[in-house]
mmCIF file of C-alpha atoms and ligand atoms in Angstrom:
data_model
loop_
_atom_site.group_PDB
_atom_site.id
_atom_site.type_symbol
_atom_site.label_atom_id
_atom_site.label_comp_id
_atom_site.label_asym_id
_atom_site.label_seq_id
_atom_site.Cartn_x
_atom_site.Cartn_y
_atom_site.Cartn_z
ATOM 1 C CA MET A 1 26.778 16.346 34.702
ATOM 2 C CA ASP A 2 28.960 17.249 31.476
ATOM 3 C CA VAL A 3 31.959 19.472 31.784
ATOM 4 C CA LEU A 4 33.303 20.468 28.393
ATOM 5 C CA LEU A 5 36.837 21.320 28.343
ATOM 6 C CA PRO A 6 37.389 23.933 25.400
ATOM 7 C CA ARG A 7 41.001 25.033 24.439
ATOM 8 C CA THR A 8 40.584 28.110 22.631
ATOM 9 C CA LEU A 9 37.742 30.661 22.685
ATOM 10 C CA ALA A 10 36.512 30.100 19.371
ATOM 11 C CA GLU A 11 35.709 26.495 20.510
ATOM 12 C CA ALA A 12 34.014 28.098 23.509
ATOM 13 C CA LEU A 13 31.698 30.354 21.411
ATOM 14 C CA ASP A 14 31.025 27.524 19.111
ATOM 15 C CA VAL A 15 29.605 25.588 22.356
ATOM 16 C CA LYS A 16 27.751 28.659 23.536
ATOM 17 C CA ALA A 17 26.081 28.900 19.735
ATOM 18 C CA ALA A 18 24.796 25.391 19.925
ATOM 19 C CA HIS A 19 23.940 24.897 23.852
ATOM 20 C CA PRO A 20 23.203 28.347 25.422
ATOM 21 C CA ASP A 21 22.377 26.525 28.497
ATOM 22 C CA VAL A 22 26.102 25.406 28.951
ATOM 23 C CA VAL A 23 26.896 27.502 31.988
ATOM 24 C CA PRO A 24 30.489 28.891 31.916
ATOM 25 C CA ILE A 25 32.900 27.951 35.318
ATOM 26 C CA ALA A 26 35.972 30.559 35.705
ATOM 27 C CA GLY A 27 37.372 30.281 39.109
ATOM 28 C CA GLY A 28 34.232 28.976 40.149
ATOM 29 C CA THR A 29 34.073 30.430 43.730
ATOM 30 C CA ASP A 30 30.678 31.681 43.160
ATOM 31 C CA LEU A 31 29.316 28.873 41.501
ATOM 32 C CA MET A 32 30.512 25.837 43.291
ATOM 33 C CA VAL A 33 28.906 27.603 46.140
ATOM 34 C CA ASP A 34 25.574 27.429 44.505
ATOM 35 C CA LEU A 35 26.519 24.153 43.144
ATOM 36 C CA ASN A 36 26.993 22.915 46.860
ATOM 37 C CA PHE A 37 24.053 24.670 48.163
ATOM 38 C CA ASP A 38 21.737 23.334 45.332
ATOM 39 C CA ARG A 39 20.856 26.538 44.349
ATOM 40 C CA ARG A 40 21.846 25.702 40.626
ATOM 41 C CA ARG A 41 21.978 22.412 39.024
ATOM 42 C CA PRO A 42 23.340 23.081 35.584
ATOM 43 C CA GLY A 43 23.262 20.092 32.997
ATOM 44 C CA SER A 44 26.612 21.096 31.436
ATOM 45 C CA LEU A 45 29.441 23.303 32.580
ATOM 46 C CA MET A 46 32.027 24.556 30.681
ATOM 47 C CA ASP A 47 35.685 25.420 32.011
ATOM 48 C CA ILE A 48 36.766 28.802 30.831
ATOM 49 C CA SER A 49 39.319 29.062 33.289
ATOM 50 C CA ARG A 50 42.139 27.894 30.807
ATOM 51 C CA LEU A 51 41.352 29.846 27.877
ATOM 52 C CA PRO A 52 44.289 31.969 26.938
ATOM 53 C CA GLU A 53 42.253 34.783 25.436
ATOM 54 C CA LEU A 54 40.719 35.944 28.753
ATOM 55 C CA ALA A 55 43.444 35.723 31.017
ATOM 56 C CA VAL A 56 45.107 38.980 28.914
ATOM 57 C CA TRP A 57 45.455 42.333 29.565
ATOM 58 C CA ARG A 58 46.437 45.125 27.364
ATOM 59 C CA ARG A 59 46.830 49.310 26.956
ATOM 60 C CA GLU A 60 45.577 50.672 23.626
ATOM 61 C CA ASP A 61 44.796 53.662 22.791
ATOM 62 C CA GLY A 62 45.138 55.155 26.072
ATOM 63 C CA HIS A 63 42.772 52.173 27.504
ATOM 64 C CA LEU A 64 43.344 49.137 29.489
ATOM 65 C CA PHE A 65 41.508 46.218 28.508
ATOM 66 C CA LEU A 66 41.399 43.828 31.511
ATOM 67 C CA GLY A 67 40.313 40.029 30.487
ATOM 68 C CA ALA A 68 37.572 38.493 32.117
ATOM 69 C CA GLY A 69 39.885 35.395 32.946
ATOM 70 C CA LEU A 70 42.368 37.217 35.243
ATOM 71 C CA THR A 71 42.134 36.346 38.920
ATOM 72 C CA TYR A 72 42.370 38.707 41.144
ATOM 73 C CA THR A 73 45.959 37.513 41.959
ATOM 74 C CA ARG A 74 47.349 38.139 38.580
ATOM 75 C CA ILE A 75 45.842 42.145 38.476
ATOM 76 C CA ILE A 76 47.564 42.762 41.935
ATOM 77 C CA GLY A 77 50.914 41.347 40.610
ATOM 78 C CA ASP A 78 50.688 42.985 37.503
ATOM 79 C CA LEU A 79 48.758 46.494 37.791
ATOM 80 C CA ALA A 80 50.040 48.348 40.511
ATOM 81 C CA ALA A 81 49.576 51.327 38.647
ATOM 82 C CA PHE A 82 45.722 51.247 38.814
ATOM 83 C CA GLY A 83 45.639 51.658 42.615
ATOM 84 C CA PRO A 84 41.585 51.146 43.243
ATOM 85 C CA LEU A 85 41.452 48.260 41.053
ATOM 86 C CA VAL A 86 44.487 46.577 43.146
ATOM 87 C CA ASP A 87 42.806 47.588 46.577
ATOM 88 C CA ALA A 88 39.775 45.942 45.719
ATOM 89 C CA CYS A 89 41.528 42.677 44.562
ATOM 90 C CA ARG A 90 43.469 42.762 47.915
ATOM 91 C CA THR A 91 40.068 42.829 49.683
ATOM 92 C CA VAL A 92 38.583 39.880 47.978
ATOM 93 C CA GLY A 93 37.974 36.585 50.012
ATOM 94 C CA SER A 94 41.275 35.195 50.920
ATOM 95 C CA PRO A 95 44.477 34.162 49.116
ATOM 96 C CA GLN A 96 42.890 30.698 47.510
ATOM 97 C CA ILE A 97 39.495 33.212 46.476
ATOM 98 C CA ARG A 98 42.034 35.440 45.167
ATOM 99 C CA ASN A 99 43.958 33.023 43.169
ATOM 100 C CA ARG A 100 40.914 31.545 41.356
ATOM 101 C CA GLY A 101 38.468 34.168 41.705
ATOM 102 C CA THR A 102 38.370 36.276 38.335
ATOM 103 C CA VAL A 103 36.826 40.014 37.288
ATOM 104 C CA GLY A 104 34.688 38.297 34.635
ATOM 105 C CA GLY A 105 32.918 36.237 37.208
ATOM 106 C CA ASN A 106 32.346 39.197 39.399
ATOM 107 C CA LEU A 107 30.516 40.308 36.552
ATOM 108 C CA GLY A 108 28.757 37.038 35.853
ATOM 109 C CA THR A 109 27.575 37.114 38.902
ATOM 110 C CA ALA A 110 26.772 40.733 38.933
ATOM 111 C CA SER A 111 26.163 40.821 42.816
ATOM 112 C CA PRO A 112 26.020 44.533 44.249
ATOM 113 C CA ALA A 113 28.475 43.553 46.660
ATOM 114 C CA GLY A 114 31.157 42.359 44.131
ATOM 115 C CA ASP A 115 34.162 44.335 44.927
ATOM 116 C CA ALA A 116 35.309 44.988 41.691
ATOM 117 C CA LEU A 117 32.436 46.642 40.214
ATOM 118 C CA PRO A 118 32.609 49.716 41.869
ATOM 119 C CA VAL A 119 35.983 50.126 40.635
ATOM 120 C CA LEU A 120 34.722 49.391 37.002
ATOM 121 C CA ALA A 121 31.711 51.980 37.720
ATOM 122 C CA ALA A 122 34.057 54.590 38.730
ATOM 123 C CA TYR A 123 36.322 54.044 35.755
ATOM 124 C CA ASP A 124 33.626 54.462 33.481
ATOM 125 C CA ALA A 125 34.142 51.007 31.911
ATOM 126 C CA ASP A 126 32.669 49.211 28.851
ATOM 127 C CA VAL A 127 32.038 45.342 29.296
ATOM 128 C CA VAL A 128 33.080 43.499 26.353
ATOM 129 C CA LEU A 129 31.093 40.857 25.390
ATOM 130 C CA ILE A 130 31.660 37.867 22.623
ATOM 131 C CA SER A 131 29.100 35.302 20.945
ATOM 132 C CA ALA A 132 29.967 33.434 18.024
ATOM 133 C CA ALA A 133 28.192 36.265 16.189
ATOM 134 C CA GLY A 134 30.926 38.563 17.422
ATOM 135 C CA THR A 135 31.380 41.291 20.242
ATOM 136 C CA ARG A 136 29.229 43.815 22.034
ATOM 137 C CA ILE A 137 30.229 46.634 24.177
ATOM 138 C CA LEU A 138 28.012 47.587 26.838
ATOM 139 C CA PRO A 139 28.750 50.566 29.512
ATOM 140 C CA TRP A 140 28.984 49.268 32.941
ATOM 141 C CA GLY A 141 25.579 50.691 33.694
ATOM 142 C CA GLU A 142 23.696 49.028 31.138
ATOM 143 C CA PHE A 143 25.527 45.623 31.842
ATOM 144 C CA LEU A 144 24.358 45.601 35.334
ATOM 145 C CA ILE A 145 20.580 45.994 35.650
ATOM 146 C CA GLY A 146 19.676 44.582 39.074
ATOM 147 C CA PRO A 147 20.545 42.560 41.905
ATOM 148 C CA LYS A 148 22.725 39.333 40.366
ATOM 149 C CA ARG A 149 20.828 40.754 36.763
ATOM 150 C CA SER A 150 22.814 41.408 33.712
ATOM 151 C CA ALA A 151 22.414 42.000 30.010
ATOM 152 C CA LEU A 152 24.664 38.911 29.488
ATOM 153 C CA ARG A 153 22.918 36.986 26.494
ATOM 154 C CA PRO A 154 22.446 33.124 26.571
ATOM 155 C CA ASP A 155 24.934 32.609 23.886
ATOM 156 C CA GLU A 156 27.555 35.562 25.116
ATOM 157 C CA LEU A 157 30.487 35.129 27.222
ATOM 158 C CA VAL A 158 32.297 38.139 28.867
ATOM 159 C CA LEU A 159 35.294 39.247 27.564
ATOM 160 C CA GLY A 160 36.457 41.486 29.595
ATOM 161 C CA ALA A 161 36.062 45.319 30.851
ATOM 162 C CA ARG A 162 37.983 48.657 29.229
ATOM 163 C CA TRP A 163 38.122 51.881 30.298
ATOM 164 C CA ARG A 164 39.884 54.957 30.091
ATOM 165 C CA ILE A 165 43.130 55.507 31.700
ATOM 166 C CA VAL A 166 42.643 58.145 34.266
ATOM 167 C CA ARG A 167 45.489 60.391 35.552
ATOM 168 C CA GLY A 168 44.975 61.010 39.263
ATOM 169 C CA PRO A 169 44.389 59.215 42.729
ATOM 170 C CA GLY A 170 41.628 57.179 44.042
ATOM 171 C CA SER A 171 40.917 54.215 46.145
ATOM 172 C CA PHE A 172 38.739 51.742 47.390
ATOM 173 C CA SER A 173 36.905 51.039 50.533
ATOM 174 C CA LYS A 174 34.543 48.838 52.066
ATOM 175 C CA VAL A 175 33.279 48.342 55.424
ATOM 176 C CA GLY A 176 32.140 44.861 56.870
ATOM 177 C CA PRO A 177 32.285 43.104 60.279
ATOM 178 C CA ARG A 178 36.020 42.404 59.979
ATOM 179 C CA ASN A 179 38.885 42.931 57.695
ATOM 180 C CA ALA A 180 39.187 39.864 55.707
ATOM 181 C CA MET A 181 37.261 37.453 54.197
ATOM 182 C CA VAL A 182 34.059 39.889 54.094
ATOM 183 C CA ILE A 183 31.013 40.702 52.076
ATOM 184 C CA ALA A 184 30.962 44.173 51.554
ATOM 185 C CA VAL A 185 27.814 46.029 54.002
ATOM 186 C CA ALA A 186 28.840 49.232 51.895
ATOM 187 C CA SER A 187 32.017 49.975 49.433
ATOM 188 C CA LEU A 188 33.070 53.105 47.857
ATOM 189 C CA CYS A 189 35.398 53.609 44.720
ATOM 190 C CA LEU A 190 36.510 57.256 44.236
ATOM 191 C CA VAL A 191 38.732 57.862 41.402
ATOM 192 C CA VAL A 192 39.846 61.551 40.710
ATOM 193 C CA ASP A 193 40.197 62.302 37.086
ATOM 194 C CA GLU A 194 42.854 65.402 36.919
ATOM 195 C CA ASP A 195 42.127 65.903 32.824
ATOM 196 C CA ARG A 196 38.589 66.237 33.158
ATOM 197 C CA ARG A 197 38.612 67.891 36.404
ATOM 198 C CA GLU A 198 36.185 65.333 37.819
ATOM 199 C CA VAL A 199 35.882 63.365 41.054
ATOM 200 C CA ARG A 200 33.739 59.962 40.468
ATOM 201 C CA ALA A 201 32.382 57.878 43.321
ATOM 202 C CA ALA A 202 30.841 54.486 42.706
ATOM 203 C CA LEU A 203 28.790 52.832 45.665
ATOM 204 C CA GLY A 204 28.332 48.918 46.176
ATOM 205 C CA SER A 205 26.164 46.589 48.464
ATOM 206 C CA VAL A 206 23.920 49.885 48.911
ATOM 207 C CA GLY A 207 21.273 49.382 46.134
ATOM 208 C CA PRO A 208 19.974 46.699 43.843
ATOM 209 C CA THR A 209 23.464 47.470 41.715
ATOM 210 C CA ILE A 210 26.089 49.066 41.862
ATOM 211 C CA LEU A 211 25.424 53.033 42.262
ATOM 212 C CA ARG A 212 26.853 56.571 40.576
ATOM 213 C CA ALA A 213 27.192 59.533 43.326
ATOM 214 C CA ARG A 214 26.280 61.691 40.489
ATOM 215 C CA ALA A 215 25.077 64.973 42.255
ATOM 216 C CA ALA A 216 27.569 64.510 45.007
ATOM 217 C CA GLU A 217 30.413 64.132 42.484
ATOM 218 C CA GLN A 218 29.783 67.514 40.477
ATOM 219 C CA GLU A 219 29.060 69.333 43.400
ATOM 220 C CA ILE A 220 32.820 68.311 44.792
ATOM 221 C CA ALA A 221 34.085 69.356 41.558
ATOM 222 C CA ARG A 222 32.871 72.609 41.619
ATOM 223 C CA ALA A 223 34.062 72.985 45.026
ATOM 224 C CA LEU A 224 37.423 71.959 44.180
ATOM 225 C CA GLU A 225 37.327 74.278 41.142
ATOM 226 C CA SER A 226 36.197 77.279 43.156
ATOM 227 C CA ALA A 227 38.730 76.874 46.305
ATOM 228 C CA GLY A 228 41.279 76.399 43.317
ATOM 229 C CA VAL A 229 42.327 72.981 44.013
ATOM 230 C CA TRP A 230 42.711 71.723 40.609
ATOM 231 C CA ASP A 231 45.092 74.360 39.922
ATOM 232 C CA ASP A 232 47.016 74.242 43.148
ATOM 233 C CA PRO A 233 46.630 70.935 45.191
ATOM 234 C CA ALA A 234 47.807 72.644 48.192
ATOM 235 C CA ALA A 235 44.960 75.341 48.254
ATOM 236 C CA ALA A 236 42.448 74.390 51.263
ATOM 237 C CA VAL A 237 39.302 72.469 50.786
ATOM 238 C CA PRO A 238 36.637 74.215 52.960
ATOM 239 C CA ARG A 239 35.426 71.898 55.461
ATOM 240 C CA GLU A 240 31.282 72.664 54.416
ATOM 241 C CA ALA A 241 32.239 71.653 50.942
ATOM 242 C CA VAL A 242 33.603 68.005 52.165
ATOM 243 C CA GLU A 243 30.714 67.992 54.500
ATOM 244 C CA ARG A 244 28.375 68.312 51.683
ATOM 245 C CA PHE A 245 29.445 65.708 49.528
ATOM 246 C CA GLN A 246 29.993 63.498 52.624
ATOM 247 C CA SER A 247 25.691 63.718 52.760
ATOM 248 C CA ALA A 248 25.564 63.680 48.859
ATOM 249 C CA VAL A 249 27.063 60.617 48.520
ATOM 250 C CA ALA A 250 25.457 59.277 51.368
ATOM 251 C CA ALA A 251 21.980 60.515 50.013
ATOM 252 C CA ALA A 252 22.873 58.382 46.775
ATOM 253 C CA ALA A 253 22.669 55.244 48.439
ATOM 254 C CA ARG A 254 19.564 52.914 47.923
ATOM 255 C CA PRO A 255 20.226 50.704 51.192
ATOM 256 C CA ILE A 256 17.814 48.207 52.482
ATOM 257 C CA ASP A 257 18.070 46.510 55.716
ATOM 258 C CA ASP A 258 19.493 43.038 55.987
ATOM 259 C CA VAL A 259 21.096 40.615 57.959
ATOM 260 C CA ARG A 260 24.325 42.391 57.020
ATOM 261 C CA GLY A 261 23.381 45.956 58.328
ATOM 262 C CA SER A 262 20.761 48.297 58.418
ATOM 263 C CA ALA A 263 19.499 50.836 55.679
ATOM 264 C CA ALA A 264 20.739 53.499 57.914
ATOM 265 C CA TYR A 265 24.072 51.989 58.784
ATOM 266 C CA ARG A 266 24.686 51.357 55.348
ATOM 267 C CA ARG A 267 23.733 54.980 54.454
ATOM 268 C CA HIS A 268 25.898 56.377 57.455
ATOM 269 C CA ALA A 269 29.160 54.357 56.347
ATOM 270 C CA CYS A 270 28.983 55.644 52.717
ATOM 271 C CA GLY A 271 29.141 58.877 53.722
ATOM 272 C CA VAL A 272 32.180 58.339 56.400
ATOM 273 C CA LEU A 273 34.027 55.860 53.182
ATOM 274 C CA ALA A 274 33.486 59.236 50.994
ATOM 275 C CA ARG A 275 34.920 61.512 53.278
ATOM 276 C CA ARG A 276 37.663 59.342 53.881
ATOM 277 C CA ALA A 277 38.377 58.224 50.367
ATOM 278 C CA LEU A 278 38.260 62.279 49.371
ATOM 279 C CA SER A 279 40.625 63.176 52.048
ATOM 280 C CA TRP A 280 43.209 60.301 50.972
ATOM 281 C CA ALA A 281 42.699 61.625 47.108
ATOM 282 C CA LEU A 282 43.385 65.229 48.302
ATOM 283 C CA GLN A 283 46.455 64.165 50.123
ATOM 284 C CA ASP A 284 48.178 62.533 47.459
ATOM 285 C CA ARG A 285 47.882 65.304 45.254
ATOM 286 C CA ARG A 286 49.427 67.366 47.822
ATOM 287 C CA THR A 287 52.139 64.794 48.374
ATOM 288 C CA ALA A 288 52.838 64.780 44.408
ATOM 289 C CA ALA A 289 52.800 68.094 44.038
ATOM 290 C CA GLY A 290 55.530 68.342 47.201
ATOM 291 C CA ALA A 291 53.316 70.188 49.261
ATOM 292 C CA PRO A 292 52.974 69.946 52.967
ATOM 293 C CA PRO A 293 50.251 67.513 54.498
ATOM 294 C CA ALA A 294 46.915 69.853 55.462
ATOM 295 C CA ARG A 295 46.595 70.834 58.635
HETATM 296 C C1 FAD B 1 34.613 32.271 50.597
HETATM 297 C C2 FAD B 1 34.296 33.493 49.772
HETATM 298 C C3 FAD B 1 34.986 34.813 49.963
HETATM 299 C C4 FAD B 1 34.512 35.344 48.781
HETATM 300 N N1 FAD B 1 34.896 36.994 48.993
HETATM 301 C C5 FAD B 1 34.459 37.676 48.085
HETATM 302 C C6 FAD B 1 34.947 38.820 48.590
HETATM 303 O O1 FAD B 1 35.207 39.715 49.419
HETATM 304 N N2 FAD B 1 34.608 40.301 47.271
HETATM 305 C C7 FAD B 1 33.869 39.653 46.016
HETATM 306 O O2 FAD B 1 33.559 40.614 45.282
HETATM 307 N N3 FAD B 1 33.420 38.484 45.827
HETATM 308 C C8 FAD B 1 33.935 37.340 46.742
HETATM 309 N N4 FAD B 1 33.542 36.311 46.529
HETATM 310 C C9 FAD B 1 32.680 35.880 45.278
HETATM 311 C C10 FAD B 1 33.665 35.349 44.358
HETATM 312 O O3 FAD B 1 35.086 34.799 45.003
HETATM 313 C C11 FAD B 1 33.828 36.435 43.379
HETATM 314 O O4 FAD B 1 32.450 37.014 42.903
HETATM 315 C C12 FAD B 1 34.807 35.820 42.077
HETATM 316 O O5 FAD B 1 35.115 36.881 41.394
HETATM 317 C C13 FAD B 1 33.788 34.955 41.099
HETATM 318 O O6 FAD B 1 34.679 34.677 40.149
HETATM 319 P P1 FAD B 1 34.885 33.274 40.163
HETATM 320 O O7 FAD B 1 35.598 33.348 38.003
HETATM 321 O O8 FAD B 1 35.059 32.120 40.531
HETATM 322 O O9 FAD B 1 33.621 32.982 39.100
HETATM 323 P P2 FAD B 1 32.547 31.770 39.154
HETATM 324 O O10 FAD B 1 32.107 31.160 40.094
HETATM 325 O O11 FAD B 1 33.504 31.054 37.910
HETATM 326 O O12 FAD B 1 31.401 32.010 38.382
HETATM 327 C C14 FAD B 1 30.517 32.953 38.426
HETATM 328 C C15 FAD B 1 29.113 33.359 37.454
HETATM 329 O O13 FAD B 1 29.873 33.958 36.285
HETATM 330 C C16 FAD B 1 29.608 33.474 35.324
HETATM 331 N N5 FAD B 1 30.888 33.635 34.488
HETATM 332 C C17 FAD B 1 32.598 33.624 35.155
HETATM 333 N N6 FAD B 1 33.181 34.288 34.039
HETATM 334 C C18 FAD B 1 32.437 34.736 33.103
HETATM 335 C C19 FAD B 1 32.533 34.758 31.615
HETATM 336 N N7 FAD B 1 33.776 35.353 31.322
HETATM 337 N N8 FAD B 1 31.274 35.267 31.127
HETATM 338 C C20 FAD B 1 30.381 35.120 31.195
HETATM 339 N N9 FAD B 1 29.941 34.265 32.539
HETATM 340 C C21 FAD B 1 31.037 34.150 33.057
HETATM 341 C C22 FAD B 1 29.627 32.005 35.696
HETATM 342 O O14 FAD B 1 28.909 31.325 34.659
HETATM 343 C C23 FAD B 1 28.873 32.113 36.974
HETATM 344 O O15 FAD B 1 27.081 32.376 36.755
HETATM 345 C C24 FAD B 1 33.624 35.229 47.818
HETATM 346 C C25 FAD B 1 33.279 34.111 47.405
HETATM 347 C C26 FAD B 1 33.657 32.712 48.244
HETATM 348 C C27 FAD B 1 33.398 31.498 47.966
#
């Protein structure tokens, strides 16, 4: 097997243009598992972990650009202001995996259990793709098209993800048989967008790809409006509204039975994660406004 070591993104894109079957390797934390189990046997690998152009993040025009080559450890260290993203990165694997694994690799694998992916969905991120012919930008839902299937073309690399920076609380949480080193049985990212008065909820590991619970999102935003919570974070949220949100998020899941959990358990877990995430977000809003905790 050949291993190619481009020094710049331009070199890497030239290689991809000439040899689209060359497989990029970033952290190798997914790819090496496939190689070790003989599930993939590519003729050539191209190490993209040293490309400086991929290992960057920047704020631009009220948006965040997150380079595909950023490791989870870098994100945790550099991007503390992005709570749900950092929550998700902290739950990935072990320190060794977080030191090597990248968001680009999570997108490249496109597993419905990829922990960074519900966060990108809740932020409504675009995926930025690049080839020798130029860049192509796809909304996350057009990039992720099925279980371990994406719209990445053979001559392209993932350059990064980009989203509008949202003001408001949020979180990522996941359910699994233990606290660390676990593939999610169900996961949820909740983001509150104060300026647009939206609540967004994205689900992982409970469908063929990442899902947004759009009906639940609209219902809870309306309930918060009629309870006056958008204007007054201390206002009480009716218990029935929270219960309806919990049920509607659970209803948005499209889980299957597999070795990690039954469909019924996964659906239930989504509802529980949704209720908890909503209560954390509402509490964070109260705290930020200097209001006492809800009883
Ligand atoms: C022990 C262990 C625990 C793990 N725990 C978790 C976990 O808790 N949560 C989780 O989400 N994942 C977990 N993973 C999976 C893995 O760590 C993540 O999916 C990680 O994000 C993969 O990134 P990478 O850079 O290592 O990808 P790689 O293995 O290098 O690549 C993965 C795929 O993406 C492609 N690719 C990589 N970068 C690009 C790019 N820029 N453009 C185009 N294609 C690209 C590669 O060709 C390959 O097909 C775990 C893996 C292991 C081995």
